[in-house]
């Protein structure tokens, strides 16, 4: 401010001098005065910026203080969290100790107690299942997460465990009844011993009294054990949530199985939709000359109102006026009806699998023995072409299937077929191929559901611990003689006996990667599978591998 005052004084002096000077000097003084005004303006602007800068610095200091306060709060919260974690760990340790103490009393009852936690977990799984089933049933989207298959596997394992635990509870009740019967028998024996005491003359009274005393002790011991067992069971019932007090676990298990069946349908629908590129429950079909909505509806099993559904979906007023080349949407919300699964394959009839071979060649399809058997359409669609024993069927969404080496062809180009319709009769071998947007895909994936990764090992008839003299030597759990590159041993809680498996890593084997679960093994539990081989040398040469495993969709 002192500088400004000096400038003003200087300006006044200049003005005073201007009155006493010549015009030229006066003009120079005016110019100088204008420059002084500009300098004043610039000084004011600089002072304003300095003031703004000071305010910003103060605000920054305030923000820094708030940041430091937040850091302190976070530090305190971390300390509180650490304290809570320690307290939680301590509580968990106490609970584990309590659980261990209880479980040591009676291992069988421990299994019964686990039923209730299994049920709670299953209810949450089922709620999620119902939500996802409703999504697919509405045809909103096939974008179901990949973990559906893992949820299905987990549910199947839990249902199997639940059934085992229910049987354990049943055995406990049987043991209680057996104990009561045993007590009655012991009591009768005591009475009979007392009656025989007066009749047996060769036995001393001391020996009889000793025997009766031992029997009474055993009776007391049995009574004590029975009461303890009844008390433990009663405690479990008291601790049981009231909603489960009268639960019929067998009925509950059956209900879960129904949910699982529906869940399997959901998973199959999702996988088919993913393979065939079905979005929002529609298949996009290009109309060709001779096509009618009725033919398309029948092929996709849309029901009696299928034509109306297609008309409404595509805004078609007159079904007779279809234009060749037009692409229409065909609703396929019920994929199980449109794409039904056929009969289970027999590994013995598979000649060659899909994919790269050990000799460097690539197979674009699956070759199976036919010998005059019926050849059926795998998917609904229009017969695109027929020539030299080869039938090509178009299914919409740029998906085609090819059937080669047919001895007799029963369809013509332009015909519409449903899944399962006979298209001809095979020659010695038939090749089945699947193409999506012109690229060959593994056709097995249309019929098998992905169960995740498993460890695959190999075994022979000499590894079950049975000698040749044993009546069950070479017999599997299913009572059959194992077959080379066909029989598999697996955990039956995951894959029941009779399940048909597809292992892509083994598709270049004699079975084309298809195996039947016919056996079990002591160490084959969980995510492990054992493949039977006749040759010990071959079994030793084939090391353990990890591969995705697919199961036939029932």
Coordinates of C-alpha atoms in Angstrom, one line a residue:
X1 CA 0.0 0.0 0.0
X2 CA 2.9 2.3 0.7
X3 CA 4.0 1.9 -2.9
X4 CA 0.6 2.8 -4.2
X5 CA 0.7 6.0 -2.1
X6 CA 4.1 7.0 -3.6
X7 CA 2.8 6.4 -7.1
X8 CA -0.3 8.6 -6.4
X9 CA 2.0 11.4 -5.0
X10 CA 4.2 11.1 -8.1
X11 CA 1.1 11.3 -10.3
X12 CA -0.1 14.5 -8.6
X13 CA 3.4 16.1 -9.1
X14 CA 3.3 15.2 -12.7
X15 CA -0.2 16.7 -13.1
X16 CA 1.1 19.9 -11.4
X17 CA 4.1 20.1 -13.6
X18 CA 1.9 19.5 -16.7
X19 CA 0.2 22.8 -16.1
X20 CA 3.6 24.5 -16.5
X21 CA 5.1 22.6 -19.4
X22 CA 4.8 22.6 -23.2
X23 CA 2.2 20.6 -25.2
X24 CA 4.8 18.0 -26.2
X25 CA 5.9 17.4 -22.7
X26 CA 2.2 17.4 -21.6
X27 CA 1.5 14.6 -24.1
X28 CA 4.4 12.6 -22.8
X29 CA 3.1 13.1 -19.3
X30 CA -0.3 11.9 -20.3
X31 CA 1.2 8.7 -21.8
X32 CA 3.2 8.2 -18.7
X33 CA 0.0 8.7 -16.6
X34 CA -1.8 6.0 -18.7
X35 CA 1.0 3.6 -18.1
X36 CA 0.8 4.3 -14.4
X37 CA -2.9 3.5 -14.5
X38 CA -2.2 0.2 -16.2
X39 CA 0.4 -0.7 -13.6
X40 CA -2.2 0.1 -10.9
X41 CA -4.6 -2.3 -12.6
X42 CA -2.0 -5.0 -12.8
X43 CA -1.1 -4.5 -9.2
X44 CA -4.7 -4.9 -8.1
X45 CA -5.0 -8.1 -10.1
X46 CA -1.8 -9.5 -8.6
X47 CA -3.1 -8.6 -5.1
X48 CA -6.4 -10.4 -5.8
X49 CA -4.6 -13.5 -7.0
X50 CA -2.4 -13.4 -3.9
X51 CA -5.5 -13.2 -1.7
X52 CA -7.1 -16.2 -3.6
X53 CA -3.9 -18.1 -3.2
X54 CA -3.8 -17.4 0.6
X55 CA -7.4 -18.7 0.8
X56 CA -6.5 -21.8 -1.1
X57 CA -3.6 -22.5 1.1
X58 CA -5.8 -22.1 4.2
X59 CA -8.3 -24.5 2.6
X60 CA -5.5 -27.0 1.8
X61 CA -4.3 -26.8 5.4
X62 CA -7.8 -27.5 6.6
X63 CA -8.1 -30.5 4.2
X64 CA -4.8 -31.8 5.4
X65 CA -6.0 -31.7 8.9
X66 CA -9.2 -33.5 7.9
X67 CA -7.0 -36.1 6.1
X68 CA -4.9 -36.6 9.2
X69 CA -8.1 -37.0 11.3
X70 CA -9.4 -39.6 8.8
X71 CA -6.1 -41.5 9.0
X72 CA -6.4 -41.5 12.8
X73 CA -10.0 -42.9 12.5
X74 CA -8.9 -45.6 10.1
X75 CA -6.1 -46.5 12.4
X76 CA -8.5 -46.8 15.3
X77 CA -10.9 -48.8 13.1
X78 CA -8.1 -51.2 12.2
X79 CA -7.3 -51.6 15.9
X80 CA -10.9 -52.3 16.6
X81 CA -11.1 -54.8 13.7
X82 CA -8.0 -56.6 15.0
X83 CA -9.5 -56.8 18.4
X84 CA -12.8 -58.2 17.0
X85 CA -10.9 -60.7 14.9
X86 CA -9.0 -61.9 18.0
X87 CA -12.3 -62.1 19.9
X88 CA -13.9 -64.0 16.9
X89 CA -11.0 -66.4 16.8
X90 CA -11.2 -67.0 20.5
X91 CA -15.0 -67.7 20.2
X92 CA -14.4 -70.0 17.2
X93 CA -11.8 -71.9 19.2
X94 CA -14.2 -72.2 22.1
X95 CA -16.9 -73.5 19.7
X96 CA -14.5 -75.9 18.1
X97 CA -13.4 -77.3 21.5
X98 CA -17.0 -77.6 22.5
X99 CA -17.9 -79.3 19.3
X100 CA -14.9 -81.7 19.6
X101 CA -15.9 -82.5 23.2
X102 CA -19.5 -83.4 22.1
X103 CA -18.4 -85.3 19.0
X104 CA -16.1 -87.5 21.0
X105 CA -19.0 -88.8 22.9
X106 CA -20.7 -90.5 20.0
X107 CA -19.3 -90.2 16.4
X108 CA -22.6 -91.4 14.9
X109 CA -24.6 -88.6 16.6
X110 CA -22.0 -86.1 15.4
X111 CA -23.1 -87.1 11.8
X112 CA -26.7 -86.7 12.7
X113 CA -26.1 -83.2 14.1
X114 CA -24.4 -82.2 10.8
X115 CA -27.8 -82.7 9.0
X116 CA -29.2 -79.4 10.3
X117 CA -26.3 -77.3 9.0
X118 CA -26.4 -79.2 5.7
X119 CA -30.2 -78.3 5.4
X120 CA -29.6 -74.6 6.1
X121 CA -26.8 -74.5 3.5
X122 CA -29.0 -76.4 1.0
X123 CA -31.9 -74.0 1.5
X124 CA -29.8 -71.1 0.4
X125 CA -28.5 -73.1 -2.6
X126 CA -32.1 -74.0 -3.5
X127 CA -33.2 -70.3 -3.3
X128 CA -30.4 -69.4 -5.7
X129 CA -31.4 -72.3 -7.9
X130 CA -35.1 -71.3 -8.0
X131 CA -34.1 -67.8 -9.0
X132 CA -31.9 -69.0 -11.9
X133 CA -34.5 -71.5 -13.0
X134 CA -37.0 -68.7 -13.2
X135 CA -34.6 -66.7 -15.4
X136 CA -34.2 -69.5 -17.9
X137 CA -37.9 -70.4 -17.8
X138 CA -38.7 -66.8 -18.8
X139 CA -36.2 -67.0 -21.6
X140 CA -34.6 -63.8 -20.5
X141 CA -31.0 -64.8 -21.0
X142 CA -28.8 -67.8 -21.1
X143 CA -26.0 -65.9 -19.4
X144 CA -26.0 -68.1 -16.3
X145 CA -22.6 -68.1 -14.6
X146 CA -20.2 -71.1 -15.1
X147 CA -20.4 -71.9 -11.4
X148 CA -23.9 -73.5 -12.0
X149 CA -22.2 -76.8 -12.8
X150 CA -20.2 -76.5 -9.6
X151 CA -23.3 -75.7 -7.6
X152 CA -25.0 -78.8 -9.1
X153 CA -22.1 -81.0 -8.2
X154 CA -22.0 -79.5 -4.7
X155 CA -25.8 -80.1 -4.2
X156 CA -25.6 -83.7 -5.4
X157 CA -22.7 -84.4 -2.9
X158 CA -24.7 -82.8 -0.1
X159 CA -27.9 -84.7 -0.9
X160 CA -25.9 -87.9 -0.9
X161 CA -24.3 -86.9 2.5
X162 CA -27.8 -86.1 3.8
X163 CA -29.1 -89.5 2.8
X164 CA -26.1 -91.1 4.5
X165 CA -26.6 -89.1 7.7
X166 CA -30.4 -89.9 7.7
X167 CA -29.4 -93.5 7.6
X168 CA -27.1 -93.0 10.5
X169 CA -29.9 -91.5 12.6
X170 CA -32.0 -94.5 11.6
X171 CA -29.3 -96.8 12.8
X172 CA -29.1 -94.9 16.1
X173 CA -32.8 -95.4 16.6
X174 CA -32.3 -99.1 15.7
X175 CA -29.5 -99.3 18.2
X176 CA -31.8 -97.9 20.9
X177 CA -34.4 -100.4 20.1
X178 CA -31.8 -103.2 20.0
X179 CA -30.5 -102.0 23.4
X180 CA -33.9 -102.2 24.9
X181 CA -34.4 -105.7 23.5
X182 CA -31.0 -106.7 24.8
X183 CA -31.9 -105.4 28.2
X184 CA -35.0 -107.5 28.2
X185 CA -33.1 -110.6 27.2
X186 CA -30.5 -109.9 30.0
X187 CA -33.3 -109.5 32.5
X188 CA -34.8 -112.8 31.5
X189 CA -31.4 -114.4 31.7
X190 CA -31.0 -113.1 35.2
X191 CA -34.4 -114.5 36.2
X192 CA -33.6 -117.9 34.6
X193 CA -30.2 -117.9 36.4
X194 CA -32.0 -117.3 39.7
X195 CA -34.4 -120.1 39.0
X196 CA -31.7 -122.5 38.0
X197 CA -29.8 -121.7 41.2
X198 CA -32.0 -124.1 43.2
X199 CA -31.9 -126.8 40.5
X200 CA -28.1 -127.1 39.8
X201 CA -26.5 -129.1 42.6
X202 CA -23.0 -129.4 41.1
X203 CA -22.4 -125.6 41.1
X204 CA -21.5 -123.8 44.3
X205 CA -23.6 -121.0 45.7
X206 CA -20.6 -118.7 45.6
X207 CA -20.0 -119.3 41.8
X208 CA -23.7 -118.7 41.1
X209 CA -23.7 -115.4 43.0
X210 CA -20.5 -114.3 41.2
X211 CA -22.1 -115.0 37.8
X212 CA -25.3 -113.2 38.8
X213 CA -23.3 -110.3 40.1
X214 CA -21.4 -110.0 36.7
X215 CA -24.7 -110.2 34.8
X216 CA -26.2 -107.4 37.0
X217 CA -23.1 -105.2 36.4
X218 CA -23.5 -105.7 32.6
X219 CA -27.2 -104.9 32.9
X220 CA -26.3 -101.7 34.8
X221 CA -23.7 -100.8 32.2
X222 CA -26.2 -101.3 29.4
X223 CA -28.8 -99.2 31.2
X224 CA -26.3 -96.4 31.8
X225 CA -25.2 -96.4 28.1
X226 CA -28.8 -96.4 26.9
X227 CA -29.7 -93.5 29.1
X228 CA -26.7 -91.6 28.0
X229 CA -27.5 -92.3 24.3
X230 CA -31.1 -91.2 24.8
X231 CA -30.0 -88.0 26.6
X232 CA -27.7 -87.1 23.7
X233 CA -30.4 -87.7 21.1
X234 CA -32.8 -85.7 23.2
X235 CA -30.3 -82.8 23.5
X236 CA -30.0 -82.8 19.8
X237 CA -33.8 -82.6 19.4
X238 CA -33.9 -79.8 21.9
X239 CA -31.2 -77.9 20.1
X240 CA -33.0 -78.5 16.7
X241 CA -34.7 -75.4 15.3
X242 CA -38.5 -75.6 15.8
X243 CA -39.0 -75.5 12.1
X244 CA -37.2 -78.9 11.8
X245 CA -38.6 -80.5 14.9
X246 CA -41.1 -82.6 12.9
X247 CA -39.1 -82.7 9.7
X248 CA -39.3 -85.9 7.7
X249 CA -35.8 -86.0 6.4
X250 CA -36.5 -88.7 3.8
X251 CA -39.3 -86.5 2.3
X252 CA -37.0 -83.5 2.5
X253 CA -34.3 -85.5 0.6
X254 CA -36.9 -86.4 -2.1
X255 CA -37.8 -82.8 -2.4
X256 CA -34.1 -81.9 -2.9
X257 CA -33.8 -84.5 -5.6
X258 CA -36.7 -82.9 -7.4
X259 CA -34.9 -79.5 -7.2
X260 CA -31.7 -81.2 -8.5
X261 CA -33.6 -82.7 -11.5
X262 CA -34.9 -79.2 -12.3
X263 CA -31.4 -77.8 -11.8
X264 CA -30.0 -80.4 -14.2
X265 CA -32.5 -79.2 -16.8
X266 CA -31.4 -75.6 -16.2
X267 CA -27.7 -76.4 -16.6
X268 CA -28.4 -78.4 -19.8
X269 CA -30.5 -75.6 -21.2
X270 CA -27.7 -73.1 -20.4
X271 CA -25.0 -75.2 -22.0
X272 CA -27.0 -75.8 -25.2
X273 CA -27.8 -72.1 -25.4
X274 CA -24.1 -71.3 -25.0
X275 CA -23.0 -73.8 -27.7
X276 CA -25.6 -72.8 -30.2
X277 CA -25.4 -69.1 -29.5
X278 CA -29.0 -68.7 -28.3
X279 CA -29.5 -65.2 -26.9
X280 CA -32.6 -64.1 -25.0
X281 CA -34.4 -67.3 -25.7
X282 CA -34.4 -66.9 -29.5
X283 CA -33.0 -68.8 -32.5
X284 CA -32.5 -66.7 -35.6
X285 CA -33.6 -68.6 -38.7
X286 CA -33.2 -67.5 -42.3
X287 CA -36.4 -68.2 -44.3
X288 CA -36.0 -70.2 -47.5
X289 CA -38.4 -70.9 -50.4
X290 CA -41.0 -73.5 -49.3
X291 CA -40.7 -72.7 -45.5
X292 CA -43.8 -72.2 -43.5
X293 CA -44.3 -71.1 -39.9
X294 CA -46.1 -74.4 -39.2
X295 CA -43.1 -76.4 -40.3
X296 CA -40.8 -74.3 -38.2
X297 CA -43.1 -74.5 -35.2
X298 CA -43.4 -78.3 -35.4
X299 CA -39.6 -78.8 -35.8
X300 CA -38.9 -76.8 -32.6
X301 CA -41.8 -78.4 -30.7
X302 CA -43.4 -75.0 -29.9
X303 CA -46.9 -76.5 -29.3
X304 CA -50.3 -75.8 -30.8
X305 CA -49.9 -72.1 -30.5
X306 CA -46.4 -72.1 -31.9
X307 CA -47.3 -70.3 -35.1
X308 CA -49.0 -67.5 -33.1
X309 CA -45.9 -67.1 -31.0
X310 CA -43.7 -66.7 -34.0
X311 CA -46.1 -64.2 -35.6
X312 CA -46.4 -62.1 -32.5
X313 CA -42.6 -62.1 -31.9
X314 CA -41.8 -61.0 -35.5
X315 CA -44.8 -58.8 -36.2
X316 CA -46.1 -61.0 -38.9
X317 CA -49.7 -60.4 -39.9
X318 CA -50.2 -63.1 -42.5
X319 CA -48.2 -66.3 -42.1
X320 CA -48.7 -67.1 -45.8
X321 CA -46.6 -64.1 -46.9
X322 CA -43.2 -65.2 -45.7
X323 CA -40.4 -63.7 -47.8
X324 CA -37.4 -65.8 -48.7
X325 CA -34.2 -64.4 -47.2
X326 CA -36.0 -62.8 -44.2
X327 CA -34.5 -63.7 -40.8
X328 CA -37.1 -64.4 -38.1
X329 CA -36.8 -65.1 -34.4
X330 CA -38.0 -68.5 -33.2
X331 CA -38.7 -68.7 -29.4
X332 CA -37.0 -71.6 -27.7
X333 CA -37.4 -70.9 -24.0
X334 CA -38.1 -74.5 -23.3
X335 CA -34.8 -75.9 -24.5
X336 CA -35.4 -79.4 -23.1
X337 CA -38.5 -79.8 -25.4
X338 CA -36.7 -78.3 -28.4
X339 CA -33.4 -80.2 -27.9
X340 CA -34.3 -83.5 -26.2
X341 CA -31.4 -85.8 -25.2
X342 CA -31.2 -89.2 -27.1
X343 CA -30.1 -92.6 -25.9
X344 CA -26.8 -93.0 -23.9
X345 CA -23.9 -94.0 -26.2
X346 CA -22.0 -97.2 -25.8
X347 CA -18.2 -96.6 -25.7
X348 CA -17.7 -99.8 -27.7
X349 CA -19.4 -98.3 -30.8
X350 CA -17.2 -95.2 -30.9
X351 CA -14.5 -95.6 -33.6
X352 CA -12.9 -92.2 -33.4
X353 CA -13.3 -89.0 -31.4
X354 CA -13.2 -85.3 -32.3
X355 CA -9.9 -83.3 -32.5
X356 CA -6.2 -83.7 -33.0
X357 CA -4.9 -87.2 -33.2
X358 CA -1.5 -88.6 -32.2
X359 CA -0.5 -89.0 -35.8
X360 CA -1.0 -85.3 -36.4
X361 CA -4.4 -85.6 -38.3
X362 CA -7.5 -83.7 -37.2
X363 CA -10.9 -85.2 -37.0
X364 CA -13.8 -82.8 -37.5
X365 CA -16.4 -85.1 -36.0
X366 CA -17.1 -88.3 -34.1
X367 CA -17.1 -91.6 -36.0
X368 CA -19.4 -94.4 -34.6
X369 CA -20.3 -97.9 -35.6
X370 CA -23.7 -98.0 -37.3
X371 CA -24.1 -101.2 -39.4
X372 CA -27.6 -100.2 -40.7
X373 CA -28.8 -98.5 -37.5
X374 CA -31.2 -95.5 -37.6
X375 CA -29.5 -92.1 -37.7
X376 CA -31.5 -89.4 -36.0
X377 CA -31.3 -85.6 -36.1
X378 CA -29.4 -84.2 -33.1
X379 CA -31.1 -80.8 -33.3
X380 CA -34.3 -79.3 -35.0
X381 CA -33.7 -77.7 -38.3
X382 CA -34.1 -77.6 -42.1
X383 CA -32.4 -80.2 -44.3
X384 CA -30.0 -78.0 -46.3
X385 CA -28.6 -80.6 -48.7
X386 CA -28.5 -84.3 -49.5
X387 CA -25.8 -85.8 -51.6
X388 CA -23.8 -89.1 -51.8
X389 CA -24.9 -90.4 -48.4
X390 CA -24.3 -87.0 -46.6
X391 CA -27.0 -85.0 -45.0
X392 CA -26.5 -81.4 -43.9
X393 CA -29.1 -79.8 -41.5
X394 CA -29.3 -76.1 -40.8
X395 CA -30.5 -75.1 -37.3
X396 CA -30.4 -71.3 -37.4
X397 CA -27.8 -69.1 -35.7
X398 CA -25.2 -70.2 -38.3
X399 CA -25.2 -73.7 -36.8
X400 CA -25.1 -76.9 -39.0
X401 CA -24.8 -80.6 -38.3
X402 CA -23.4 -83.1 -40.9
X403 CA -24.2 -86.8 -41.1
X404 CA -21.8 -88.7 -43.4
X405 CA -21.7 -92.3 -44.7
X406 CA -25.5 -93.0 -44.7
X407 CA -26.5 -96.1 -46.6
X408 CA -30.1 -94.9 -46.9
X409 CA -31.3 -91.3 -46.7
X410 CA -34.9 -90.7 -45.6
X411 CA -35.2 -86.9 -46.0
X412 CA -35.0 -84.4 -48.8
X413 CA -33.5 -80.9 -49.1
X414 CA -36.0 -78.4 -47.7
X415 CA -37.6 -80.8 -45.2
X416 CA -37.9 -79.6 -41.6
X417 CA -37.0 -82.2 -38.9
X418 CA -37.2 -82.2 -35.1
X419 CA -34.5 -83.5 -32.8
X420 CA -34.8 -87.3 -32.8
X421 CA -36.4 -87.6 -36.2
X422 CA -34.9 -90.3 -38.4
X423 CA -32.9 -88.9 -41.3
X424 CA -31.6 -92.2 -42.6
X425 CA -29.8 -95.5 -41.9
X426 CA -26.1 -95.7 -41.5
X427 CA -23.5 -97.8 -43.3
X428 CA -20.7 -99.5 -41.5
X429 CA -19.6 -96.3 -39.7
X430 CA -21.3 -92.9 -39.5
X431 CA -19.5 -89.6 -39.0
X432 CA -21.3 -86.9 -37.0
X433 CA -20.0 -83.3 -37.3
X434 CA -21.1 -79.9 -35.7
X435 CA -20.3 -76.5 -37.2
X436 CA -20.8 -73.1 -35.6
X437 CA -20.2 -70.2 -38.0
X438 CA -18.3 -72.5 -40.2
X439 CA -15.9 -73.7 -37.5
X440 CA -15.9 -77.4 -36.4
X441 CA -16.9 -78.0 -32.8
X442 CA -16.9 -81.1 -30.6
X443 CA -20.4 -82.5 -31.1
X444 CA -20.1 -84.5 -27.8
X445 CA -20.7 -81.2 -26.0
X446 CA -24.3 -81.2 -27.2
X447 CA -25.0 -84.3 -25.1
X448 CA -22.7 -84.1 -22.1
X449 CA -22.7 -81.6 -19.2
X450 CA -19.4 -80.1 -17.9
X451 CA -18.6 -81.3 -14.3
X452 CA -15.3 -79.5 -13.9
X453 CA -11.7 -80.8 -13.6
X454 CA -10.9 -84.2 -12.2
X455 CA -7.7 -86.2 -11.7
X456 CA -7.6 -89.2 -14.1
X457 CA -5.6 -92.3 -13.2
X458 CA -5.4 -95.9 -14.6
X459 CA -5.8 -99.3 -12.9
X460 CA -5.8 -103.0 -13.7
X461 CA -7.6 -106.1 -12.4
X462 CA -4.6 -106.8 -10.1
X463 CA -5.0 -103.6 -8.1
X464 CA -8.2 -104.4 -6.2
X465 CA -6.5 -106.6 -3.6
X466 CA -8.4 -109.8 -4.7
X467 CA -6.7 -113.0 -5.5
X468 CA -7.6 -115.0 -8.6
X469 CA -9.3 -117.6 -6.3
X470 CA -11.6 -114.9 -4.9
X471 CA -15.2 -115.3 -6.3
X472 CA -15.3 -111.6 -7.0
X473 CA -12.0 -111.4 -8.8
X474 CA -12.2 -109.2 -11.9
X475 CA -15.7 -108.2 -11.0
X476 CA -16.6 -104.5 -10.6
X477 CA -18.9 -103.0 -8.1
X478 CA -21.8 -103.3 -10.6
X479 CA -21.1 -107.1 -10.9
X480 CA -19.7 -106.9 -14.4
X481 CA -16.3 -107.8 -15.8
X482 CA -14.4 -104.6 -16.5
X483 CA -13.7 -103.7 -20.1
X484 CA -10.5 -102.2 -21.5
X485 CA -10.8 -98.4 -22.2
X486 CA -14.5 -98.5 -21.2
X487 CA -14.9 -99.2 -17.5
X488 CA -14.3 -96.3 -15.0
X489 CA -14.2 -96.2 -11.2
X490 CA -15.6 -93.1 -9.6
X491 CA -17.0 -91.7 -6.4
X492 CA -20.7 -92.8 -6.6
X493 CA -21.8 -89.8 -4.6
X494 CA -20.8 -87.7 -7.7
X495 CA -21.3 -90.2 -10.5
X496 CA -23.7 -93.0 -9.7
X497 CA -23.0 -96.5 -11.2
X498 CA -24.1 -96.5 -14.8
X499 CA -23.1 -92.8 -15.5
X500 CA -21.7 -92.2 -18.9
X501 CA -18.6 -89.9 -18.9
X502 CA -16.8 -88.0 -21.6
X503 CA -13.2 -87.1 -21.0
X504 CA -11.9 -84.9 -23.9
X505 CA -8.2 -85.5 -23.0
X506 CA -8.8 -89.2 -23.7
X507 CA -10.8 -88.8 -27.0
X508 CA -7.9 -90.3 -29.0
X509 CA -8.3 -93.6 -27.2
X510 CA -10.3 -96.7 -28.4
X511 CA -13.4 -95.4 -26.7
X512 CA -13.2 -91.9 -28.1
X513 CA -13.1 -90.6 -24.5
X514 CA -16.4 -92.1 -23.5
X515 CA -16.5 -94.3 -20.3
X516 CA -19.1 -95.9 -18.1
X517 CA -18.9 -95.8 -14.3
X518 CA -19.1 -99.4 -13.2
X519 CA -16.7 -99.6 -10.3
X520 CA -15.5 -97.9 -7.1
X521 CA -12.1 -97.6 -5.4
X522 CA -10.9 -97.1 -1.9
X523 CA -8.9 -94.0 -2.8
X524 CA -11.2 -92.9 -5.7
X525 CA -13.1 -90.3 -3.8
X526 CA -14.1 -86.8 -4.6
X527 CA -12.7 -85.4 -7.9
X528 CA -10.8 -88.6 -8.9
X529 CA -11.6 -91.1 -11.7
X530 CA -9.8 -94.4 -12.4
X531 CA -9.9 -95.9 -16.0
X532 CA -9.6 -99.6 -16.3
X533 CA -6.9 -101.1 -18.7
X534 CA -6.2 -104.8 -19.4
X535 CA -2.5 -104.2 -19.8
X536 CA -0.4 -103.5 -16.7
X537 CA 2.4 -102.0 -18.9
X538 CA -0.1 -99.7 -20.6
X539 CA -1.5 -98.6 -17.2
X540 CA 2.0 -97.8 -15.9
X541 CA 2.8 -95.8 -19.1
X542 CA -0.3 -93.7 -18.8
X543 CA 0.5 -91.2 -16.1
X544 CA -2.1 -89.3 -14.1
X545 CA -3.7 -86.3 -15.9
X546 CA -6.0 -83.5 -15.0
X547 CA -8.9 -83.1 -17.4
X548 CA -12.4 -81.7 -17.7
X549 CA -15.0 -84.4 -17.3
X550 CA -18.5 -84.3 -18.8
X551 CA -21.5 -86.5 -17.8
X552 CA -24.3 -87.6 -20.1
X553 CA -27.4 -85.4 -19.6
X554 CA -30.3 -87.5 -18.4

